mmCIF file of C-alpha atoms in Angstrom:
data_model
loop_
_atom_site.group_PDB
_atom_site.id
_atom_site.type_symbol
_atom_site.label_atom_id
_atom_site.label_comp_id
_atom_site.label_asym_id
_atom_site.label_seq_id
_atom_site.Cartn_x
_atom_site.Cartn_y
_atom_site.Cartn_z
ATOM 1 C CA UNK A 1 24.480 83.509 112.353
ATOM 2 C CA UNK A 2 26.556 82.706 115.179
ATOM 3 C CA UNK A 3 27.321 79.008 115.142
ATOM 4 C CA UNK A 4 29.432 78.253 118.126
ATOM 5 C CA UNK A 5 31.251 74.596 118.077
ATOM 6 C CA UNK A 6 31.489 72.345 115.089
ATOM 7 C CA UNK A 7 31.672 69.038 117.042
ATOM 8 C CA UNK A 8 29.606 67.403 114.958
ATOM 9 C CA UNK A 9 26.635 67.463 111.841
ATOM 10 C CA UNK A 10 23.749 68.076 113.989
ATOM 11 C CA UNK A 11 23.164 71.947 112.602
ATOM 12 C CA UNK A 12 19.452 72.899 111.300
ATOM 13 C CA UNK A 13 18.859 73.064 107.786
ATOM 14 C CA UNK A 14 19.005 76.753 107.977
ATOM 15 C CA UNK A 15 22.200 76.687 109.539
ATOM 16 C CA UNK A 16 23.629 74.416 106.755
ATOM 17 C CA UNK A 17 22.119 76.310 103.934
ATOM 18 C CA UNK A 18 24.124 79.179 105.647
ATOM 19 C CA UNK A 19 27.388 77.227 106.058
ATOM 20 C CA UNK A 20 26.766 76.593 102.356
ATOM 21 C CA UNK A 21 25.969 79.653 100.822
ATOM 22 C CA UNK A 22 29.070 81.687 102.753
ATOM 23 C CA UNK A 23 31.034 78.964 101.794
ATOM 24 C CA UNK A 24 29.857 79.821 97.692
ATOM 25 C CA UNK A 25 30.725 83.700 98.371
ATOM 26 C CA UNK A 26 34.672 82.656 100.174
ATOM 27 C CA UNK A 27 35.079 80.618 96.778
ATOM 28 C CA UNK A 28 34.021 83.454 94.509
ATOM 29 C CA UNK A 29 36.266 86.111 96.263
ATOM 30 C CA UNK A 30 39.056 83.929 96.017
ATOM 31 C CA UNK A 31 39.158 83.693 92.292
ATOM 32 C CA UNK A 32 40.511 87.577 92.338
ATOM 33 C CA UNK A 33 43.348 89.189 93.644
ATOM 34 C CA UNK A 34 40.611 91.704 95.037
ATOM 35 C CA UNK A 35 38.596 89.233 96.373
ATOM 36 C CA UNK A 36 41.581 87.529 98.199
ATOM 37 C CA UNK A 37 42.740 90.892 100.113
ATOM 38 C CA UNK A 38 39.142 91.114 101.258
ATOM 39 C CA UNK A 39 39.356 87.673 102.695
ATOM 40 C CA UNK A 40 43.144 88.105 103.926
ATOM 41 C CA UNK A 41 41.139 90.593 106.746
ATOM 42 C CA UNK A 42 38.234 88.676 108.061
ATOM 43 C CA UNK A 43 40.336 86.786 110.476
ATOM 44 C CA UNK A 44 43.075 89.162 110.904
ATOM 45 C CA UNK A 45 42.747 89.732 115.095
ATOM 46 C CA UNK A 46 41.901 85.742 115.886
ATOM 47 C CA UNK A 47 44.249 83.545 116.544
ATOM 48 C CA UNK A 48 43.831 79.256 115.820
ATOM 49 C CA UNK A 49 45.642 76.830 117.834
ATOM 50 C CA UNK A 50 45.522 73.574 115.765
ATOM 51 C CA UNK A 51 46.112 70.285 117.326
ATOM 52 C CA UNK A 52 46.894 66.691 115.491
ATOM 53 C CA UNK A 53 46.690 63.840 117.874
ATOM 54 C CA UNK A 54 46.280 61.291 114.681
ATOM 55 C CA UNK A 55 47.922 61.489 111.182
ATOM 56 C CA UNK A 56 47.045 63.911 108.603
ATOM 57 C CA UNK A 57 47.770 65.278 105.083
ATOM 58 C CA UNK A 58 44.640 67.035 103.366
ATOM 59 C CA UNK A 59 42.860 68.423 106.579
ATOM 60 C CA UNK A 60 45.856 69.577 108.495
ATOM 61 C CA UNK A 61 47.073 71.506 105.103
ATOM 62 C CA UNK A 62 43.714 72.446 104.911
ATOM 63 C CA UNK A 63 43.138 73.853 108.290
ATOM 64 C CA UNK A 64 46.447 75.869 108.144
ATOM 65 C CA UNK A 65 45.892 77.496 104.606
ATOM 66 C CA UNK A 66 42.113 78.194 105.184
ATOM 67 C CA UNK A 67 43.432 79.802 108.534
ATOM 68 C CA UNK A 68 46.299 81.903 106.435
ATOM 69 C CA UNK A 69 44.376 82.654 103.846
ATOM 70 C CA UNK A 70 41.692 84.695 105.991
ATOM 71 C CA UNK A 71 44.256 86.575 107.896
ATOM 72 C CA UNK A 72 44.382 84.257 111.282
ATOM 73 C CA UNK A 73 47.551 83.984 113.622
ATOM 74 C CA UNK A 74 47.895 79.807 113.629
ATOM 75 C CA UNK A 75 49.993 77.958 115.831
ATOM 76 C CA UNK A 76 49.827 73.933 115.314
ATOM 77 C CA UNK A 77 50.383 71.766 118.022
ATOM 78 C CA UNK A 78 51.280 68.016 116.040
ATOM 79 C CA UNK A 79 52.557 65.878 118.592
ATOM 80 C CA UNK A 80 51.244 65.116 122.036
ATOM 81 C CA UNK A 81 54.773 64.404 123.617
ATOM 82 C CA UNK A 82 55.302 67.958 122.585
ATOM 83 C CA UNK A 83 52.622 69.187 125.383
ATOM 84 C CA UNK A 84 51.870 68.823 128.429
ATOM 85 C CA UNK A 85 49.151 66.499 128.069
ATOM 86 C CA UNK A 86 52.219 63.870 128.115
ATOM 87 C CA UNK A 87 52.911 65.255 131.728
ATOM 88 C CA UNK A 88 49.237 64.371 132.751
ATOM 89 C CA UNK A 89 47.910 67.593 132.271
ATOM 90 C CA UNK A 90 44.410 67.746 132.209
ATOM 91 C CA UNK A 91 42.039 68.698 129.403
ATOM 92 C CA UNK A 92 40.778 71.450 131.342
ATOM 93 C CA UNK A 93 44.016 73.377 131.803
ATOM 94 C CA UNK A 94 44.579 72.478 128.475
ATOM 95 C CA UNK A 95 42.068 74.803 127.849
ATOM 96 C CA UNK A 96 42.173 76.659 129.713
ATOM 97 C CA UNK A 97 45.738 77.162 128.868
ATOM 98 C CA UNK A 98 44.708 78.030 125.410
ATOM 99 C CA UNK A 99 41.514 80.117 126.887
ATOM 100 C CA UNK A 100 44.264 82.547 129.067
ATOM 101 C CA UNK A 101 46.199 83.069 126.027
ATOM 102 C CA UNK A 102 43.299 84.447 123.573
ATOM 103 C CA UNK A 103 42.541 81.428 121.710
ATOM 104 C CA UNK A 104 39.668 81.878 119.409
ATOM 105 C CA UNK A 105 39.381 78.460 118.030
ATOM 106 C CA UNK A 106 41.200 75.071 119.084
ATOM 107 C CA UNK A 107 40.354 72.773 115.917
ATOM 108 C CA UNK A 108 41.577 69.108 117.231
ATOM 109 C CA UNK A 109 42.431 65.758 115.593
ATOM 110 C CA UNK A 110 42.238 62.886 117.958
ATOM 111 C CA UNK A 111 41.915 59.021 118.103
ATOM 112 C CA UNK A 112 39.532 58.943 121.277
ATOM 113 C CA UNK A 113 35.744 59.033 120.045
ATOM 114 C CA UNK A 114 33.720 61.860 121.333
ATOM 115 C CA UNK A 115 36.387 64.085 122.791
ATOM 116 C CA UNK A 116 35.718 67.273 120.804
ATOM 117 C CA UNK A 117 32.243 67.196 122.068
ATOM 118 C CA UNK A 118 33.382 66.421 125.409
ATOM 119 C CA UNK A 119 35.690 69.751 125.114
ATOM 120 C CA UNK A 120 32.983 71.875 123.734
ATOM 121 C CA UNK A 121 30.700 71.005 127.088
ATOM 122 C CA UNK A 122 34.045 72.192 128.965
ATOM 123 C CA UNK A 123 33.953 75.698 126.857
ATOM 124 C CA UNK A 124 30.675 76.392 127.659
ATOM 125 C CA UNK A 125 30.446 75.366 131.684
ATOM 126 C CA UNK A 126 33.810 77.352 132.259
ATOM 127 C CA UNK A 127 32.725 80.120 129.726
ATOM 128 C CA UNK A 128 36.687 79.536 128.326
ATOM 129 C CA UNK A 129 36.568 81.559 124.988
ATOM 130 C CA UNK A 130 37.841 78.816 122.296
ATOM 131 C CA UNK A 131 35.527 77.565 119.935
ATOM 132 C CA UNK A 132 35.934 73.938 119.201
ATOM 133 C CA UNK A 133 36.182 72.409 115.931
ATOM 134 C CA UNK A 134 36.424 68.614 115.395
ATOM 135 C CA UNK A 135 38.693 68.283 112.564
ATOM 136 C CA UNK A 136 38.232 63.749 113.479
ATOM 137 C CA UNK A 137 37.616 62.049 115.989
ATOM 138 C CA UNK A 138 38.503 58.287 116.119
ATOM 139 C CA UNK A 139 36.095 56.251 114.062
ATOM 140 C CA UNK A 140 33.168 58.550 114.900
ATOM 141 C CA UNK A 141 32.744 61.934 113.113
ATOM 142 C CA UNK A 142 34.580 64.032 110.305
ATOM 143 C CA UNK A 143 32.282 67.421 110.725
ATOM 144 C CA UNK A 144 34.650 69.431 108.544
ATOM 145 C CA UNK A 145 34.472 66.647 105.767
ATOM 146 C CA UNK A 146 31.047 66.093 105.937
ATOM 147 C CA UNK A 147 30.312 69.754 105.365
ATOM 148 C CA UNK A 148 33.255 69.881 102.397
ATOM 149 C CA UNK A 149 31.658 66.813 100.564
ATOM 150 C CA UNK A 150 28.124 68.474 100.912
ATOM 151 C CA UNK A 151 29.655 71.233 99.705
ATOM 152 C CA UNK A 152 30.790 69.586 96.664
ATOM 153 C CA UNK A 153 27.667 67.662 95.861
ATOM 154 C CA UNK A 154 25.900 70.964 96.589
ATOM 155 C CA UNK A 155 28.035 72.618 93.906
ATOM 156 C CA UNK A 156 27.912 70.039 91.100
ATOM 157 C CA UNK A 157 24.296 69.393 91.318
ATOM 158 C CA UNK A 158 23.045 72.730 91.417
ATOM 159 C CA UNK A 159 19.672 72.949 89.761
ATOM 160 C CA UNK A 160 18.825 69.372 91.373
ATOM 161 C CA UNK A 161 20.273 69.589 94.374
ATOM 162 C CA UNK A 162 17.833 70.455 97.547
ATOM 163 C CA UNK A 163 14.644 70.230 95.343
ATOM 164 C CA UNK A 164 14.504 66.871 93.955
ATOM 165 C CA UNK A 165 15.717 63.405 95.501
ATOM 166 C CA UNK A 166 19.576 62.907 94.358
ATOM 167 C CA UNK A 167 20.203 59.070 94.346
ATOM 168 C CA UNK A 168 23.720 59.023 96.531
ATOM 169 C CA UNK A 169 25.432 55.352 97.005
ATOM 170 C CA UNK A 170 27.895 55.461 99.433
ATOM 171 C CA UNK A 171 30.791 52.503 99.789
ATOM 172 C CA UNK A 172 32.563 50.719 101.325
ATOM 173 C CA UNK A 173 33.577 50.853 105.063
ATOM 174 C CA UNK A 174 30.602 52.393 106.457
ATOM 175 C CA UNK A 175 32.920 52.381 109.838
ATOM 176 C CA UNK A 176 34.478 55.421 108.491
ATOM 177 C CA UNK A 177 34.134 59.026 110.068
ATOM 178 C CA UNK A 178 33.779 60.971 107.049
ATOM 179 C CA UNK A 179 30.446 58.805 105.541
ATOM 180 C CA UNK A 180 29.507 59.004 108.945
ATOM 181 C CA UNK A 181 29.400 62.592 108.872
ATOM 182 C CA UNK A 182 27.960 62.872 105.353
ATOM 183 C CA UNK A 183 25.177 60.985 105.735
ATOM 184 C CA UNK A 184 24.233 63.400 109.012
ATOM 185 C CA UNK A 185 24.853 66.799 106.601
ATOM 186 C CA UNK A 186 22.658 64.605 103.505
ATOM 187 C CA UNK A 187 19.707 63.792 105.838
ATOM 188 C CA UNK A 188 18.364 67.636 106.037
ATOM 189 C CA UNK A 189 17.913 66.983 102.058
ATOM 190 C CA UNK A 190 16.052 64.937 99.617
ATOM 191 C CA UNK A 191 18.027 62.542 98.949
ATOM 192 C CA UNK A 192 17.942 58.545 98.333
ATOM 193 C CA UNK A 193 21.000 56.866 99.667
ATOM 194 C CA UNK A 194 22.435 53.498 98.363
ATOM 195 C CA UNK A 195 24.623 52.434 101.161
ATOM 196 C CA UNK A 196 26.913 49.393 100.081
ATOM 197 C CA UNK A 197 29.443 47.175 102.261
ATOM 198 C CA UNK A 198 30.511 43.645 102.834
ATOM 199 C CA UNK A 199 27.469 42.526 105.518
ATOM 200 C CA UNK A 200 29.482 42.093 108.658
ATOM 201 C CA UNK A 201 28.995 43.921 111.507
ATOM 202 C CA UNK A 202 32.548 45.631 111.755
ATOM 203 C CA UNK A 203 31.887 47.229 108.577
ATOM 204 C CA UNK A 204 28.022 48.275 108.541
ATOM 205 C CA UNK A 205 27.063 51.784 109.211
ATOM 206 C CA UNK A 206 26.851 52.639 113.187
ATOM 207 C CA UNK A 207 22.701 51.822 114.258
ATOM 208 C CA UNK A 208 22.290 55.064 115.586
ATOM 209 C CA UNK A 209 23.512 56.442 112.378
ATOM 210 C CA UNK A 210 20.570 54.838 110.774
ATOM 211 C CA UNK A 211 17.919 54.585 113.466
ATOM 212 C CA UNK A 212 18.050 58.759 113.185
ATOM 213 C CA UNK A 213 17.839 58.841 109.152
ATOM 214 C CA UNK A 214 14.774 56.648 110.259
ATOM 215 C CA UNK A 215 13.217 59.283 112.583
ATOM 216 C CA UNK A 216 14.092 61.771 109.891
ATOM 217 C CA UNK A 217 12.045 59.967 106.934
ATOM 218 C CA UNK A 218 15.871 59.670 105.339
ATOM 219 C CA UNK A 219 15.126 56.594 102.381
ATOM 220 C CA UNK A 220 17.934 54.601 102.423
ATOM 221 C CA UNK A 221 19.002 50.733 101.287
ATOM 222 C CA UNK A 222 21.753 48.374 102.637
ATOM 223 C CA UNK A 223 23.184 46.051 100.223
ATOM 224 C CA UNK A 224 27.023 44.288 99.415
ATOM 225 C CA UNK A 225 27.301 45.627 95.397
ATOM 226 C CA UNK A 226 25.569 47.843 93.295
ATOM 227 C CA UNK A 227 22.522 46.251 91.079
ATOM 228 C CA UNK A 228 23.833 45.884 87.587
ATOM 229 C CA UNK A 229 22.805 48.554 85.762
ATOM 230 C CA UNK A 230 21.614 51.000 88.007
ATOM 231 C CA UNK A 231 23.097 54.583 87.787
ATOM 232 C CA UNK A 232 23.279 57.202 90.720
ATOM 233 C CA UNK A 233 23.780 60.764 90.522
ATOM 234 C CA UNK A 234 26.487 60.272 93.277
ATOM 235 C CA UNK A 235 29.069 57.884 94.238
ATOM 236 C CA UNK A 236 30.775 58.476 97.805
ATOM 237 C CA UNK A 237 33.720 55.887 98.083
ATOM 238 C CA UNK A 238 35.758 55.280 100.717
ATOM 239 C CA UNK A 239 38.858 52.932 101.077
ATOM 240 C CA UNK A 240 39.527 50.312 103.531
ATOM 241 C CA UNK A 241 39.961 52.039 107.246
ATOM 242 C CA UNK A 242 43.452 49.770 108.025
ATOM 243 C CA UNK A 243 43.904 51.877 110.492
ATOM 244 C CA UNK A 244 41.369 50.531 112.408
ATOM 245 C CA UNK A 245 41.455 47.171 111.205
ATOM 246 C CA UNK A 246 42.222 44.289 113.505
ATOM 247 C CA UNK A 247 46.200 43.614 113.951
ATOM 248 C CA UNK A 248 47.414 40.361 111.892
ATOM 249 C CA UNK A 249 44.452 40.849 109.268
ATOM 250 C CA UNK A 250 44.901 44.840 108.051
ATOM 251 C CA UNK A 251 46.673 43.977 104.841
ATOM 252 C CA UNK A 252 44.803 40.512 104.037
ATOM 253 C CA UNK A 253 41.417 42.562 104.378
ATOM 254 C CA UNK A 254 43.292 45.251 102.706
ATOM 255 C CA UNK A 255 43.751 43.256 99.357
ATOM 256 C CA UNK A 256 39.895 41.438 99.707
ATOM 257 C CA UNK A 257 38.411 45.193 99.962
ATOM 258 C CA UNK A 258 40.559 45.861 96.487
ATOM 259 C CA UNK A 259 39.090 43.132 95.024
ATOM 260 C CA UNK A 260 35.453 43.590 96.108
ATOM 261 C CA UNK A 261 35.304 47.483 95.858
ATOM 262 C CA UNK A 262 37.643 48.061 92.934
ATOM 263 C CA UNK A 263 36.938 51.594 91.433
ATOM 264 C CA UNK A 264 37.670 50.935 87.554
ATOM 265 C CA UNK A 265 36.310 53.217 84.448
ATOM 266 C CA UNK A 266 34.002 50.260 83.662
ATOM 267 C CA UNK A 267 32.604 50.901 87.318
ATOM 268 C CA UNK A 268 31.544 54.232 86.776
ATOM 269 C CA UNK A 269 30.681 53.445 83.559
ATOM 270 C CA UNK A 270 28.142 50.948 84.229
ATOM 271 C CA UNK A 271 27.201 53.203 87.742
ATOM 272 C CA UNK A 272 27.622 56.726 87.499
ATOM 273 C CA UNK A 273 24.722 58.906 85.162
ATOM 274 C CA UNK A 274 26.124 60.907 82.685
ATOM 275 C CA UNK A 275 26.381 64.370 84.708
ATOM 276 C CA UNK A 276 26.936 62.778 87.957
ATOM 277 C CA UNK A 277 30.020 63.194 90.770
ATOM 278 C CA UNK A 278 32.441 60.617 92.293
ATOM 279 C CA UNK A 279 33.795 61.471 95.774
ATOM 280 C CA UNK A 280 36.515 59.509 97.325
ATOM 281 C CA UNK A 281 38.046 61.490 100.318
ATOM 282 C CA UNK A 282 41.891 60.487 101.117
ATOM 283 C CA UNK A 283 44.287 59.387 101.781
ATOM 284 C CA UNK A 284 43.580 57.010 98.393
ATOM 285 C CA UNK A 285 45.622 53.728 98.545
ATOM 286 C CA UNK A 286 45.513 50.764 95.829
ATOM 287 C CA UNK A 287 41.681 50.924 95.557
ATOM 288 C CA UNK A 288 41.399 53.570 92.394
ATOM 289 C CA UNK A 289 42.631 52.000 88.962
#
């Protein structure tokens, strides 16, 4: 199944259940020295450039291994004043740049929403070869983490998971890119989402995000705290996106979000059933005890 750019979570069902069950065989091959030399060749001609035009830990480590690990030449790109996009070059010969020089894949970080799908749409009208993959892109999309957190639930709930609703709340700053992407991978599946954040409008989930779980029959609530007493087979939890905060409020809204969305062992006590998962995708600050 050829799937082209990963710009965002719009692939069909099948192509997810594909994503999903490739992803179960890489895991399996890796637990063996065997298994690993097999993988160390499926990548072994291609070479990844890697560009980080925001700050990363997990998915720039990520990207890099991943891209060892199956044999890849990778070359990471981690500073725009490093390129020439801080002479004015422009995206295009940026490309194709990368297109002349046998890039296979150009997987990008960057703070400006929608790029990545702006540069796929550049691929395909100029035929360049690259593949793009949108490793984040402002405060819009995570693909990458979406799919890895699907992933996960996938794995934990195995016998439940695809063939009976899973009841998924997902906290707090619905702003952020990776619920945004989650909820896009969730809505091909039965599932019955819990979504909770303080009710102001800079930290509700994006309209379009929900008008399209809407056209999709996705069930789904809006609330500011968990009902007392009721237990979820999931729990997504984010922290506060300072990052993106307003300047001369981050860390005051920083220490109300503690206090409002504290993650304690009598939280997931009270919240999370007995064989159920809790996600919370980094960088973690002060709001795990």
């Amino acid at each position: 199944m050829e799937l082209g750019h990963i710009v965002n979570n719009n692939q069909t069902k099948a192509e997810t259940d594909e994503i999903l069950r490739k992803t179960r065989g890489i895991k399996e091959l890796f637990q063996s020295k065997k298994g690993r030399k097999i993988l160390g060749g499926c990548l072994e001609d291609k070479l990844i450039v890697v560009e980080f035009m925001q700050p990363s830990t997990r998915t720039r480590l990520k990207c890099e291994l991943a891209g060892n690990w199956l044999g890849a030449t990778v070359k990471v790109h981690d500073e725009i004043a490093k390129t020439s996009m801080a002479k004015g070059e422009s995206w295009f010969n940026h490309l194709l740049t990368f297109s002349e020089a046998g890039a296979d894949i150009l997987a990008i970080r960057h703070p400006e929403n929608f790029l990545p799908q702006r540069l796929a749409l550049l691929c395909i009208e100029y035929h360049f070869r690259e593949k793009i993959i949108n490793l984040g892109d402002g405060n819009y999309l995570h693909p990458t983490q979406g799919l890895g957190d699907l992933f996960t639930i996938e794995e934990h709930h195995r016998k439940k998971f695809g063939k009976e609703p899973l009841k998924i709340a997902i906290g707090a700053d619905m702003k952020a890119r990776a619920i945004h992407s989650l909820v896009m991978a969730l809505g091909k599946y039965p599932v019955e989402l819990t979504l909770v954040s303080w009710q102001k409008p800079e930290y509700l989930m994006r309209r379009e995000f929900l008008q399209e779980f809407l056209e999709n029959g996705v069930k789904f609530t809006e609330i500011d705290k968990l009902p007392l007493g009721e237990k979820f087979d999931v729990i997504y939890w984010v922290r506060y996106q300072i990052e993106h905060g307003p300047e001369g409020e981050k860390e005051e809204r920083q220490t109300q979000y503690n206090e409002d969305f504290p993650v304690t062992p009598e939280f997931l006590n009270a919240h999370l059933k007995d064989d159920g998962a809790f996600l919370a995708p980094g960088p973690m600050t002060k709001e795990i005890d």
